């Protein structure tokens, strides 16, 4: 695979960290219509386009083009059969891909889309086995990022119906939250006509909340920025977070993993890297690499901090998991997975 090294076209738009709410209108003005059109046309032509979303960067392909989708698997080194999320431009496209949509799923989509939430719904014919991994349901999401939305709209104008996009990292590795991280992860594997759109730092920083919508009530199968509290108060239903037996690669034990060994807690050995909320005192002899002031900052910067730790060659990184519910749950979910191998 490493023999396929080609030039990667990086379209730089801006690379300054922003907060989720600041993000909406700002980038689009920096991103020309031509940039978006070229990227949309590249997708129509069967090429891959990595693009920013508010969660993490996605590695996109035309979700109806089997050959293009198969490139996602080879570029990521992802085992065949793992389902992919289809990104659409709006709730209006939902029933092209899904059928038998429960009322609560419509309510969730109305409330949280565009946003960091993926709904797993019974599939229509358009969602082929090469998207769903042979399962009868399909994952759908409307991202809340202007470049992603502009790309989706242009792609749909050109006849496209949805962009399949997993996180733009090699299988099992940390999701990229900057265009530079995408190039570091995948630059050796992308083809010359593939593109990477640069939208700066992702504002949410961890992957979307995945909500299975096949039963009488929604169930969270991957925690994220949209929490069970937010969901249950919206649909007024008792949300479960049990495993439905649905396959999702984020559920594998070894996932979201940096190269450096991750140890959870506050007990360090000399020379260990240390990451914790800034209220947590740095243990003696360790090297503080991250001190987010709140949970949102923790989520936004976690993956970039782990890339920094990897690049500096630490043997271990000790991370103090944040306490509490809401976003802390989602952060602990990722931390536990990266520490479990
Ligand atoms: O925030 C996100 O969700 C990002 C951005 C790019 O949208 N995407 C992302 O994709 O994290 P990925 O493939 O790295 O993780 C999506 C997870 C996988 O674990 C996949 O197995 C699961 O969603 N998934 C996708 N479609 C599914 C389906 N039909 N049924 C069950 N799980 C599904
Ligand atoms: Mg992923």
PDB file of N, CA and C in Angstrom, residues 52-114:
ATOM      1  N   UNK A  52     -13.479  18.689   6.168  1.00  0.00           N
ATOM      2  CA  UNK A  52     -13.717  18.938   7.592  1.00  0.00           C
ATOM      3  C   UNK A  52     -15.189  18.761   7.933  1.00  0.00           C
ATOM      4  N   UNK A  53     -15.462  18.230   9.110  1.00  0.00           N
ATOM      5  CA  UNK A  53     -16.805  18.335   9.685  1.00  0.00           C
ATOM      6  C   UNK A  53     -16.605  18.968  11.061  1.00  0.00           C
ATOM      7  N   UNK A  54     -17.674  19.237  11.765  1.00  0.00           N
ATOM      8  CA  UNK A  54     -17.515  19.830  13.094  1.00  0.00           C
ATOM      9  C   UNK A  54     -16.945  18.821  14.097  1.00  0.00           C
ATOM     10  N   UNK A  55     -17.037  17.522  13.784  1.00  0.00           N
ATOM     11  CA  UNK A  55     -16.524  16.512  14.723  1.00  0.00           C
ATOM     12  C   UNK A  55     -15.062  16.225  14.423  1.00  0.00           C
ATOM     13  N   UNK A  56     -14.824  15.515  13.312  1.00  0.00           N
ATOM     14  CA  UNK A  56     -13.469  15.165  12.882  1.00  0.00           C
ATOM     15  C   UNK A  56     -13.466  15.230  11.357  1.00  0.00           C
ATOM     16  N   UNK A  57     -12.305  15.140  10.736  1.00  0.00           N
ATOM     17  CA  UNK A  57     -12.260  15.119   9.267  1.00  0.00           C
ATOM     18  C   UNK A  57     -12.766  13.767   8.764  1.00  0.00           C
ATOM     19  N   UNK A  58     -13.533  13.810   7.666  1.00  0.00           N
ATOM     20  CA  UNK A  58     -14.029  12.580   7.048  1.00  0.00           C
ATOM     21  C   UNK A  58     -13.297  12.309   5.747  1.00  0.00           C
ATOM     22  N   UNK A  59     -13.224  11.041   5.371  1.00  0.00           N
ATOM     23  CA  UNK A  59     -12.648  10.649   4.084  1.00  0.00           C
ATOM     24  C   UNK A  59     -13.813  10.268   3.179  1.00  0.00           C
ATOM     25  N   UNK A  60     -14.178  11.184   2.264  1.00  0.00           N
ATOM     26  CA  UNK A  60     -15.438  11.045   1.535  1.00  0.00           C
ATOM     27  C   UNK A  60     -15.322  10.362   0.189  1.00  0.00           C
ATOM     28  N   UNK A  61     -16.390   9.648  -0.160  1.00  0.00           N
ATOM     29  CA  UNK A  61     -16.555   9.072  -1.505  1.00  0.00           C
ATOM     30  C   UNK A  61     -18.038   9.100  -1.832  1.00  0.00           C
ATOM     31  N   UNK A  62     -18.343   9.075  -3.131  1.00  0.00           N
ATOM     32  CA  UNK A  62     -19.738   8.966  -3.578  1.00  0.00           C
ATOM     33  C   UNK A  62     -20.329   7.675  -2.999  1.00  0.00           C
ATOM     34  N   UNK A  63     -21.353   7.822  -2.183  1.00  0.00           N
ATOM     35  CA  UNK A  63     -21.890   6.660  -1.448  1.00  0.00           C
ATOM     36  C   UNK A  63     -22.648   5.681  -2.342  1.00  0.00           C
ATOM     37  N   UNK A  64     -22.833   6.043  -3.628  1.00  0.00           N
ATOM     38  CA  UNK A  64     -23.502   5.094  -4.531  1.00  0.00           C
ATOM     39  C   UNK A  64     -22.499   4.428  -5.483  1.00  0.00           C
ATOM     40  N   UNK A  65     -21.216   4.773  -5.339  1.00  0.00           N
ATOM     41  CA  UNK A  65     -20.197   4.278  -6.264  1.00  0.00           C
ATOM     42  C   UNK A  65     -19.327   3.239  -5.532  1.00  0.00           C
ATOM     43  N   UNK A  66     -19.577   1.968  -5.857  1.00  0.00           N
ATOM     44  CA  UNK A  66     -18.913   0.888  -5.120  1.00  0.00           C
ATOM     45  C   UNK A  66     -17.386   0.956  -5.225  1.00  0.00           C
ATOM     46  N   UNK A  67     -16.926   1.296  -6.439  1.00  0.00           N
ATOM     47  CA  UNK A  67     -15.474   1.339  -6.650  1.00  0.00           C
ATOM     48  C   UNK A  67     -14.848   2.457  -5.803  1.00  0.00           C
ATOM     49  N   UNK A  68     -15.510   3.618  -5.800  1.00  0.00           N
ATOM     50  CA  UNK A  68     -14.989   4.739  -5.012  1.00  0.00           C
ATOM     51  C   UNK A  68     -15.002   4.385  -3.523  1.00  0.00           C
ATOM     52  N   UNK A  69     -16.090   3.747  -3.081  1.00  0.00           N
ATOM     53  CA  UNK A  69     -16.192   3.387  -1.656  1.00  0.00           C
ATOM     54  C   UNK A  69     -15.120   2.358  -1.294  1.00  0.00           C
ATOM     55  N   UNK A  70     -14.805   1.464  -2.240  1.00  0.00           N
ATOM     56  CA  UNK A  70     -13.785   0.454  -1.916  1.00  0.00           C
ATOM     57  C   UNK A  70     -12.420   1.117  -1.696  1.00  0.00           C
ATOM     58  N   UNK A  71     -12.207   2.286  -2.329  1.00  0.00           N
ATOM     59  CA  UNK A  71     -10.930   2.996  -2.102  1.00  0.00           C
ATOM     60  C   UNK A  71     -10.829   3.489  -0.659  1.00  0.00           C
ATOM     61  N   UNK A  72     -11.974   3.840  -0.070  1.00  0.00           N
ATOM     62  CA  UNK A  72     -11.945   4.275   1.343  1.00  0.00           C
ATOM     63  C   UNK A  72     -11.329   3.169   2.195  1.00  0.00           C
ATOM     64  N   UNK A  73     -11.764   1.929   1.919  1.00  0.00           N
ATOM     65  CA  UNK A  73     -11.274   0.803   2.724  1.00  0.00           C
ATOM     66  C   UNK A  73      -9.782   0.598   2.542  1.00  0.00           C
ATOM     67  N   UNK A  74      -9.314   0.705   1.268  1.00  0.00           N
ATOM     68  CA  UNK A  74      -7.886   0.455   1.082  1.00  0.00           C
ATOM     69  C   UNK A  74      -7.060   1.601   1.647  1.00  0.00           C
ATOM     70  N   UNK A  75      -7.524   2.839   1.471  1.00  0.00           N
ATOM     71  CA  UNK A  75      -6.750   3.981   1.986  1.00  0.00           C
ATOM     72  C   UNK A  75      -6.696   3.939   3.514  1.00  0.00           C
ATOM     73  N   UNK A  76      -7.802   3.566   4.138  1.00  0.00           N
ATOM     74  CA  UNK A  76      -7.825   3.510   5.609  1.00  0.00           C
ATOM     75  C   UNK A  76      -7.191   2.230   6.160  1.00  0.00           C
ATOM     76  N   UNK A  77      -7.115   1.179   5.317  1.00  0.00           N
ATOM     77  CA  UNK A  77      -6.691  -0.127   5.827  1.00  0.00           C
ATOM     78  C   UNK A  77      -7.760  -0.703   6.730  1.00  0.00           C
ATOM     79  N   UNK A  78      -9.009  -0.365   6.424  1.00  0.00           N
ATOM     80  CA  UNK A  78     -10.125  -0.806   7.277  1.00  0.00           C
ATOM     81  C   UNK A  78     -10.654  -2.138   6.774  1.00  0.00           C
ATOM     82  N   UNK A  79     -10.926  -3.087   7.682  1.00  0.00           N
ATOM     83  CA  UNK A  79     -11.464  -4.374   7.216  1.00  0.00           C
ATOM     84  C   UNK A  79     -12.808  -4.176   6.508  1.00  0.00           C
ATOM     85  N   UNK A  80     -13.002  -4.920   5.418  1.00  0.00           N
ATOM     86  CA  UNK A  80     -14.264  -4.837   4.669  1.00  0.00           C
ATOM     87  C   UNK A  80     -15.402  -5.271   5.601  1.00  0.00           C
ATOM     88  N   UNK A  81     -16.554  -4.674   5.433  1.00  0.00           N
ATOM     89  CA  UNK A  81     -17.711  -5.111   6.221  1.00  0.00           C
ATOM     90  C   UNK A  81     -18.062  -4.169   7.355  1.00  0.00           C
ATOM     91  N   UNK A  82     -17.196  -3.181   7.599  1.00  0.00           N
ATOM     92  CA  UNK A  82     -17.568  -2.163   8.596  1.00  0.00           C
ATOM     93  C   UNK A  82     -18.428  -1.112   7.911  1.00  0.00           C
ATOM     94  N   UNK A  83     -19.620  -0.839   8.439  1.00  0.00           N
ATOM     95  CA  UNK A  83     -20.496   0.110   7.748  1.00  0.00           C
ATOM     96  C   UNK A  83     -19.964   1.536   7.791  1.00  0.00           C
ATOM     97  N   UNK A  84     -20.395   2.315   6.786  1.00  0.00           N
ATOM     98  CA  UNK A  84     -19.957   3.714   6.674  1.00  0.00           C
ATOM     99  C   UNK A  84     -21.139   4.651   6.889  1.00  0.00           C
ATOM    100  N   UNK A  85     -20.869   5.808   7.463  1.00  0.00           N
ATOM    101  CA  UNK A  85     -21.914   6.833   7.613  1.00  0.00           C
ATOM    102  C   UNK A  85     -22.085   7.557   6.285  1.00  0.00           C
ATOM    103  N   UNK A  86     -23.343   7.738   5.863  1.00  0.00           N
ATOM    104  CA  UNK A  86     -23.635   8.533   4.668  1.00  0.00           C
ATOM    105  C   UNK A  86     -23.997   9.946   5.124  1.00  0.00           C
ATOM    106  N   UNK A  87     -23.277  10.928   4.569  1.00  0.00           N
ATOM    107  CA  UNK A  87     -23.525  12.335   4.904  1.00  0.00           C
ATOM    108  C   UNK A  87     -24.445  12.934   3.860  1.00  0.00           C
ATOM    109  N   UNK A  88     -25.471  13.624   4.315  1.00  0.00           N
ATOM    110  CA  UNK A  88     -26.432  14.266   3.417  1.00  0.00           C
ATOM    111  C   UNK A  88     -26.536  15.745   3.798  1.00  0.00           C
ATOM    112  N   UNK A  89     -27.111  16.553   2.869  1.00  0.00           N
ATOM    113  CA  UNK A  89     -27.092  18.003   3.096  1.00  0.00           C
ATOM    114  C   UNK A  89     -28.218  18.482   3.993  1.00  0.00           C
ATOM    115  N   UNK A  90     -29.291  17.690   4.099  1.00  0.00           N
ATOM    116  CA  UNK A  90     -30.387  18.145   4.948  1.00  0.00           C
ATOM    117  C   UNK A  90     -31.339  16.990   5.262  1.00  0.00           C
ATOM    118  N   UNK A  91     -32.185  17.250   6.240  1.00  0.00           N
ATOM    119  CA  UNK A  91     -33.178  16.266   6.668  1.00  0.00           C
ATOM    120  C   UNK A  91     -34.074  15.851   5.493  1.00  0.00           C
ATOM    121  N   UNK A  92     -34.211  16.744   4.495  1.00  0.00           N
ATOM    122  CA  UNK A  92     -35.072  16.432   3.344  1.00  0.00           C
ATOM    123  C   UNK A  92     -34.579  15.243   2.525  1.00  0.00           C
ATOM    124  N   UNK A  93     -33.310  14.907   2.677  1.00  0.00           N
ATOM    125  CA  UNK A  93     -32.742  13.792   1.908  1.00  0.00           C
ATOM    126  C   UNK A  93     -32.873  12.467   2.658  1.00  0.00           C
ATOM    127  N   UNK A  94     -33.370  12.548   3.882  1.00  0.00           N
ATOM    128  CA  UNK A  94     -33.401  11.361   4.752  1.00  0.00           C
ATOM    129  C   UNK A  94     -34.140  10.199   4.105  1.00  0.00           C
ATOM    130  N   UNK A  95     -35.293  10.481   3.508  1.00  0.00           N
ATOM    131  CA  UNK A  95     -36.075   9.334   3.026  1.00  0.00           C
ATOM    132  C   UNK A  95     -35.607   8.805   1.665  1.00  0.00           C
ATOM    133  N   UNK A  96     -34.528   9.388   1.119  1.00  0.00           N
ATOM    134  CA  UNK A  96     -33.898   8.712  -0.031  1.00  0.00           C
ATOM    135  C   UNK A  96     -33.125   7.482   0.434  1.00  0.00           C
ATOM    136  N   UNK A  97     -32.643   7.557   1.670  1.00  0.00           N
ATOM    137  CA  UNK A  97     -31.745   6.518   2.178  1.00  0.00           C
ATOM    138  C   UNK A  97     -32.399   5.592   3.201  1.00  0.00           C
ATOM    139  N   UNK A  98     -33.414   6.122   3.908  1.00  0.00           N
ATOM    140  CA  UNK A  98     -33.986   5.352   5.028  1.00  0.00           C
ATOM    141  C   UNK A  98     -35.490   5.193   4.855  1.00  0.00           C
ATOM    142  N   UNK A  99     -36.009   4.132   5.473  1.00  0.00           N
ATOM    143  CA  UNK A  99     -37.441   3.873   5.413  1.00  0.00           C
ATOM    144  C   UNK A  99     -37.936   3.564   6.829  1.00  0.00           C
ATOM    145  N   UNK A 100     -39.243   3.498   7.012  1.00  0.00           N
ATOM    146  CA  UNK A 100     -39.814   3.171   8.335  1.00  0.00           C
ATOM    147  C   UNK A 100     -39.153   4.000   9.427  1.00  0.00           C
ATOM    148  N   UNK A 101     -39.094   5.285   9.194  1.00  0.00           N
ATOM    149  CA  UNK A 101     -38.376   6.174  10.124  1.00  0.00           C
ATOM    150  C   UNK A 101     -39.277   6.477  11.322  1.00  0.00           C
ATOM    151  N   UNK A 102     -38.875   6.069  12.536  1.00  0.00           N
ATOM    152  CA  UNK A 102     -39.744   6.336  13.688  1.00  0.00           C
ATOM    153  C   UNK A 102     -39.898   7.840  13.929  1.00  0.00           C
ATOM    154  N   UNK A 103     -41.017   8.191  14.496  1.00  0.00           N
ATOM    155  CA  UNK A 103     -41.305   9.600  14.769  1.00  0.00           C
ATOM    156  C   UNK A 103     -40.206  10.248  15.608  1.00  0.00           C
ATOM    157  N   UNK A 104     -39.692   9.490  16.589  1.00  0.00           N
ATOM    158  CA  UNK A 104     -38.672  10.092  17.464  1.00  0.00           C
ATOM    159  C   UNK A 104     -37.404  10.428  16.670  1.00  0.00           C
ATOM    160  N   UNK A 105     -37.130   9.634  15.612  1.00  0.00           N
ATOM    161  CA  UNK A 105     -35.921   9.907  14.809  1.00  0.00           C
ATOM    162  C   UNK A 105     -36.096  11.220  14.036  1.00  0.00           C
ATOM    163  N   UNK A 106     -37.303  11.457  13.556  1.00  0.00           N
ATOM    164  CA  UNK A 106     -37.572  12.721  12.849  1.00  0.00           C
ATOM    165  C   UNK A 106     -37.374  13.885  13.824  1.00  0.00           C
ATOM    166  N   UNK A 107     -37.888  13.701  15.042  1.00  0.00           N
ATOM    167  CA  UNK A 107     -37.733  14.774  16.043  1.00  0.00           C
ATOM    168  C   UNK A 107     -36.259  15.043  16.329  1.00  0.00           C
ATOM    169  N   UNK A 108     -35.498  13.967  16.457  1.00  0.00           N
ATOM    170  CA  UNK A 108     -34.065  14.133  16.732  1.00  0.00           C
ATOM    171  C   UNK A 108     -33.374  14.851  15.577  1.00  0.00           C
ATOM    172  N   UNK A 109     -33.698  14.434  14.370  1.00  0.00           N
ATOM    173  CA  UNK A 109     -33.065  15.063  13.198  1.00  0.00           C
ATOM    174  C   UNK A 109     -33.435  16.539  13.140  1.00  0.00           C
ATOM    175  N   UNK A 110     -34.704  16.832  13.418  1.00  0.00           N
ATOM    176  CA  UNK A 110     -35.126  18.254  13.377  1.00  0.00           C
ATOM    177  C   UNK A 110     -34.391  19.068  14.424  1.00  0.00           C
ATOM    178  N   UNK A 111     -34.183  18.468  15.589  1.00  0.00           N
ATOM    179  CA  UNK A 111     -33.560  19.214  16.688  1.00  0.00           C
ATOM    180  C   UNK A 111     -32.041  19.333  16.516  1.00  0.00           C
ATOM    181  N   UNK A 112     -31.405  18.252  16.115  1.00  0.00           N
ATOM    182  CA  UNK A 112     -29.934  18.221  16.210  1.00  0.00           C
ATOM    183  C   UNK A 112     -29.200  18.283  14.881  1.00  0.00           C
ATOM    184  N   UNK A 113     -29.887  18.254  13.756  1.00  0.00           N
ATOM    185  CA  UNK A 113     -29.227  18.401  12.451  1.00  0.00           C
ATOM    186  C   UNK A 113     -29.397  19.803  11.922  1.00  0.00           C
ATOM    187  N   UNK A 114     -28.422  20.387  11.268  1.00  0.00           N
ATOM    188  CA  UNK A 114     -27.066  19.868  11.147  1.00  0.00           C
ATOM    189  C   UNK A 114     -26.417  19.786  12.542  1.00  0.00           C
TER     190      UNK A 114
END
